Amino acid sequence: MPGDERRGLRRAARVLTLLAAATLGLVATLIALAALATWIITLQVEARYPPAGRRVPVVGGHLAVLEAGPGEGQQSRGTVVLLHGASANGMDPMQAFGRRLAGRGFRVLALDRPGFGWSDRLAGAEAASPAVQARLIAEALERLGAGPALVVGHSWGGALAASLALDTPQRVSGLVLLAPALYPWPGGTVSGYAGWYRSPVGRVLMWLAARTIAAPLGLRYLDRFAEVVFRPQTLPPDYLDGARVPLVLRPATFLANLQDLDGLHAFLERQSPRYPEIAVPTAIVAGDIDPIVRTEVHAAAMARAVPGATLTVLPGIGHMLHYTATDAVVAAVEEVAARRRVEAE
């Protein structure tokens, strides 16, 4: 090879090396800036939505709980426990209908599930199982002096409420399940990401994304995501702020949410055959055009499985029925409370 060609190749190699180094430097800078933005957003979100209730000690940490209505030891119509769904926290059901129940004389406890709101992610990745969360919540209810309680679960929280009734029946006097996710669904995943997410590379990239781009992008598009969840109804103007939804953008909560969604299908394959064992009064409420959790697959099947369960299907209502059909939710709680009183008498 002539000397001029060799020199030309060496110059080209040096240029490519410099370009590669510059590209890597730019990528590293962008990652650092995104991580800094996530840190700032996390601080701002936590400052805007500080703990609003008390933290209850359980094995390994604490669970956060919001309370309304008569306190422990005061005269009440009974205790109602509210369990939120994915991408939420205890303020979601408390704001929607919890305070209304408190005004009717119920002692209302809305818990942040492990890893959400201000609850610790107790048991690490194992806390993605509704059974593990049920055990921790049962322990918190015991510490709160909440005897057998009427448990209300929305969406993912429906699987958790059912798990509480199956594994700790002494803590549950009745169930109200709202647009509940209860059975393995066709397709086997919550979304198309799940198979990729489970790979080692996918988990590393998701961990990195949670600490860099998830919060900035999530903050920009959170209202659009919420609009999809509320369809076909419209998003209430004060929902995101009132329900403290931005708390889910924090890296640890973002990953906890993904873990909970990713493991739900396999868990329901194991739990769903046990539903005929549920022996407490049960009411199920769902919308007939829920785009998130299909009513026929979950709510209708549960009504057939649980002895004595009642099913109310609301025409024209979607997934967020605790906001868009609150009267029906409150009526279901009153129905189960009345059935419980009759059984007690």
XYZ file of C-alpha atoms in Angstrom:
345
model
C 0.000 0.000 0.000
C 1.507 3.375 -0.972
C 2.471 5.740 1.818
C -0.153 8.345 0.899
C -2.945 5.767 1.221
C -1.662 4.590 4.597
C -1.532 8.143 5.883
C -5.043 8.758 4.568
C -6.362 5.671 6.355
C -4.676 6.705 9.586
C -6.229 10.171 9.357
C -9.669 8.630 8.697
C -9.239 6.322 11.688
C -8.317 9.267 13.907
C -11.346 11.226 12.708
C -13.655 8.272 13.382
C -12.141 7.823 16.839
C -12.700 11.503 17.637
C -16.271 11.317 16.356
C -16.949 8.233 18.476
C -15.475 9.902 21.548
C -17.519 13.041 20.923
C -20.680 10.982 20.471
C -20.061 9.059 23.689
C -19.369 12.303 25.477
C -22.590 13.807 24.160
C -24.583 10.727 25.224
C -22.998 10.818 28.681
C -23.798 14.515 28.985
C -27.427 13.958 27.961
C -27.767 11.094 30.454
C -26.284 13.248 33.214
C -28.637 16.131 32.371
C -31.644 13.795 32.318
C -30.606 12.290 35.656
C -30.276 15.789 37.090
C -33.719 16.718 35.736
C -35.196 13.566 37.305
C -33.605 14.400 40.655
C -35.009 17.941 40.528
C -38.476 16.721 39.484
C -38.458 14.161 42.302
C -37.610 16.840 44.865
C -40.315 19.136 43.501
C -42.953 16.393 43.437
C -42.200 15.302 47.005
C -42.267 18.907 48.195
C -45.629 19.503 46.521
C -47.172 16.250 47.798
C -45.726 15.578 51.266
C -47.083 12.791 53.509
C -50.717 13.553 54.287
C -51.472 10.807 56.806
C -49.537 8.606 59.184
C -46.982 5.872 58.581
C -47.787 2.548 60.192
C -44.855 0.300 61.192
C -44.832 -3.202 59.741
C -42.094 -5.785 59.357
C -39.314 -4.203 57.285
C -40.578 -0.621 57.196
C -43.758 1.441 57.078
C -46.998 1.730 55.150
C -48.667 5.124 54.724
C -52.374 5.491 55.407
C -54.887 8.309 54.995
C -57.772 8.398 57.460
C -61.194 10.018 57.426
C -64.352 9.707 59.499
C -64.559 8.507 63.115
C -61.211 7.534 64.597
C -60.152 4.338 66.298
C -62.412 3.597 69.262
C -65.060 6.135 68.223
C -68.585 5.261 67.208
C -68.733 4.403 63.516
C -70.660 2.298 61.031
C -67.590 0.152 60.499
C -64.194 0.384 58.817
C -63.805 0.685 55.044
C -60.340 0.046 53.564
C -59.547 1.557 50.144
C -56.946 -0.064 47.870
C -55.812 1.878 44.813
C -54.849 0.580 41.390
C -51.721 0.985 39.266
C -49.989 4.354 38.821
C -51.831 5.774 41.830
C -51.752 6.098 45.618
C -54.210 6.155 48.498
C -55.351 9.694 47.715
C -56.944 8.473 44.470
C -59.860 6.561 46.065
C -59.950 8.856 49.108
C -60.539 11.887 46.903
C -63.016 10.061 44.661
C -65.387 8.663 47.296
C -63.565 7.985 50.567
C -64.448 11.291 52.201
C -68.036 10.839 51.112
C -68.143 7.500 52.936
C -66.576 9.182 55.971
C -69.423 11.707 55.892
C -71.840 8.774 56.097
C -70.263 7.572 59.337
C -67.692 5.040 58.132
C -64.124 4.981 59.368
C -62.178 5.145 56.088
C -58.570 4.014 55.689
C -56.866 4.546 52.305
C -53.487 2.857 52.128
C -50.576 3.566 49.812
C -49.628 0.153 48.461
C -45.979 -0.879 49.078
C -43.714 1.304 46.953
C -46.430 3.865 46.132
C -47.221 7.241 47.662
C -45.273 7.345 50.915
C -45.183 3.599 51.657
C -41.875 1.752 51.629
C -41.323 -0.876 48.945
C -41.295 -3.616 51.557
C -39.945 -7.006 50.434
C -38.328 -5.487 47.332
C -39.283 -7.058 44.009
C -41.310 -9.702 45.862
C -43.756 -6.934 46.781
C -45.023 -7.047 43.196
C -47.165 -9.991 44.299
C -50.646 -9.071 45.573
C -50.249 -11.872 48.127
C -47.185 -10.183 49.636
C -48.908 -6.809 49.654
C -51.979 -8.388 51.260
C -49.851 -9.812 54.072
C -48.258 -6.417 54.738
C -51.575 -4.569 54.603
C -53.177 -7.092 56.956
C -50.367 -6.404 59.425
C -50.940 -2.648 59.114
C -54.683 -3.066 59.670
C -54.014 -5.042 62.822
C -51.797 -2.252 64.142
C -54.494 0.272 63.268
C -57.039 -1.657 65.282
C -59.164 -2.153 62.179
C -61.185 -5.263 62.958
C -62.845 -7.083 60.082
C -63.146 -4.339 57.448
C -65.089 -3.809 54.274
C -62.362 -3.749 51.613
C -62.753 -1.781 48.374
C -60.267 -2.447 45.567
C -60.017 -0.671 42.211
C -58.370 -2.225 39.140
C -55.039 -3.795 40.298
C -56.315 -3.240 43.819
C -59.144 -5.663 43.043
C -56.666 -8.525 42.825
C -55.184 -7.336 46.113
C -58.591 -7.124 47.821
C -59.392 -10.675 46.696
C -56.033 -11.852 48.017
C -56.792 -10.268 51.403
C -60.149 -12.061 51.556
C -58.564 -15.400 50.630
C -55.403 -15.307 52.750
C -56.491 -13.241 55.774
C -60.276 -13.745 55.964
C -60.304 -12.648 59.607
C -59.455 -9.108 58.393
C -62.214 -8.858 55.769
C -65.964 -8.543 56.388
C -66.972 -7.681 52.840
C -65.623 -6.873 49.372
C -66.428 -4.163 46.853
C -64.492 -4.613 43.612
C -64.375 -1.697 41.162
C -63.346 -2.402 37.548
C -61.216 -5.164 39.079
C -58.348 -7.048 37.439
C -58.996 -10.608 38.644
C -58.305 -13.157 35.900
C -55.517 -13.894 33.424
C -56.449 -12.083 30.232
C -55.906 -12.984 26.571
C -52.387 -12.153 25.455
C -50.801 -12.619 28.857
C -49.169 -9.208 29.294
C -50.283 -5.739 30.287
C -48.555 -4.261 27.268
C -46.074 -5.178 24.579
C -43.062 -4.230 26.674
C -43.247 -7.130 29.112
C -41.263 -9.820 27.268
C -38.472 -7.390 26.452
C -38.545 -5.880 29.940
C -37.832 -9.261 31.531
C -34.535 -9.702 29.640
C -31.308 -8.678 31.448
C -30.642 -5.910 28.931
C -34.226 -4.725 29.165
C -34.115 -4.510 32.939
C -30.887 -2.491 32.868
C -32.290 -0.095 30.280
C -35.557 0.251 32.189
C -33.632 0.967 35.400
C -31.661 3.637 33.528
C -34.787 5.086 31.918
C -36.504 5.364 35.304
C -33.640 7.518 36.542
C -33.246 9.682 33.428
C -36.060 10.165 30.919
C -39.170 8.679 32.586
C -39.860 11.615 34.906
C -39.308 14.442 32.372
C -41.359 12.679 29.679
C -43.954 11.535 32.177
C -44.429 15.037 33.531
C -44.969 16.326 29.996
C -47.487 13.646 28.972
C -49.130 12.693 32.287
C -52.376 14.442 31.435
C -52.617 12.587 28.119
C -52.114 9.257 29.827
C -54.798 10.125 32.372
C -57.184 11.114 29.589
C -56.789 7.643 28.069
C -57.523 5.960 31.418
C -60.685 8.048 31.889
C -62.128 7.357 28.428
C -64.877 7.610 27.306
C -65.485 10.094 30.146
C -63.476 13.307 30.353
C -60.584 13.886 32.714
C -61.627 15.962 35.752
C -59.605 19.191 35.702
C -58.308 18.733 39.247
C -57.594 14.992 39.073
C -53.802 14.929 38.621
C -53.140 17.397 41.405
C -55.901 16.271 43.749
C -54.983 12.583 43.480
C -51.245 13.377 43.737
C -50.594 11.381 40.568
C -47.107 12.847 39.853
C -45.760 10.840 42.809
C -45.644 7.840 40.446
C -42.911 9.553 38.388
C -40.285 9.124 41.102
C -37.771 6.460 39.960
C -38.433 3.910 42.721
C -42.211 4.226 42.353
C -41.999 4.086 38.556
C -40.110 0.772 38.744
C -42.442 -0.597 41.436
C -45.385 0.165 39.163
C -43.770 -1.716 36.269
C -42.994 -4.706 38.489
C -46.584 -4.841 39.762
C -48.009 -4.748 36.240
C -45.509 -7.228 34.842
C -46.182 -9.910 37.453
C -49.976 -9.621 37.672
C -50.969 -12.053 34.901
C -48.936 -14.956 36.300
C -50.228 -14.263 39.808
C -53.853 -14.288 38.674
C -53.327 -17.635 36.965
C -52.609 -19.033 40.434
C -55.146 -17.054 42.445
C -58.261 -17.067 40.258
C -59.191 -20.750 40.774
C -59.580 -19.960 44.499
C -62.325 -17.338 44.150
C -65.172 -19.723 45.024
C -63.592 -19.894 48.517
C -64.482 -16.235 49.208
C -67.212 -16.313 51.836
C -67.922 -12.626 52.563
C -70.589 -10.405 50.979
C -69.188 -9.234 47.652
C -70.334 -6.532 45.231
C -68.679 -5.912 41.862
C -69.111 -2.710 39.855
C -67.738 -2.188 36.355
C -68.370 -0.160 33.224
C -69.558 -1.854 30.064
C -66.986 -0.084 27.862
C -63.934 -0.193 30.124
C -60.926 0.078 27.752
C -58.369 -0.923 30.405
C -59.829 -3.974 32.206
C -62.417 -5.892 30.194
C -65.578 -6.341 32.235
C -66.591 -9.693 30.758
C -63.141 -11.225 31.370
C -62.841 -10.028 34.973
C -65.915 -8.598 36.713
C -68.516 -10.874 35.113
C -66.384 -13.972 35.653
C -65.868 -13.047 39.315
C -69.612 -12.616 39.837
C -70.113 -16.158 38.571
C -67.337 -17.560 40.769
C -68.056 -16.009 44.191
C -71.162 -17.374 45.949
C -73.759 -14.640 46.410
C -71.757 -11.938 44.628
C -73.688 -9.140 42.935
C -72.604 -7.497 39.682
C -73.523 -3.989 38.539
C -72.509 -3.134 34.966
C -72.785 0.584 34.269
C -73.737 1.505 30.691
C -71.429 3.921 28.929
C -68.877 3.975 31.768
C -65.143 3.336 31.492
C -62.379 2.384 33.895
C -62.379 5.293 36.368
C -65.913 4.692 37.584
C -65.077 5.713 41.153
C -64.827 9.277 39.746
C -67.374 9.109 36.945
C -70.080 7.000 38.663
C -69.466 7.715 42.328
C -73.091 7.209 43.328
C -72.958 3.603 42.120
C -69.737 2.986 44.076
C -71.182 4.401 47.295
C -74.353 2.364 46.763
C -72.271 -0.811 46.424
C -70.494 -0.080 49.709
C -73.835 0.541 51.419
C -75.177 -2.713 49.935
C -72.305 -4.792 51.294
C -72.447 -3.030 54.667
C -76.171 -3.824 54.897
C -75.616 -7.469 53.959
C -72.891 -7.683 56.567
C -75.223 -6.298 59.250
C -77.928 -8.800 58.332
C -75.463 -11.686 58.531
C -74.155 -10.442 61.880
C -77.674 -10.253 63.276
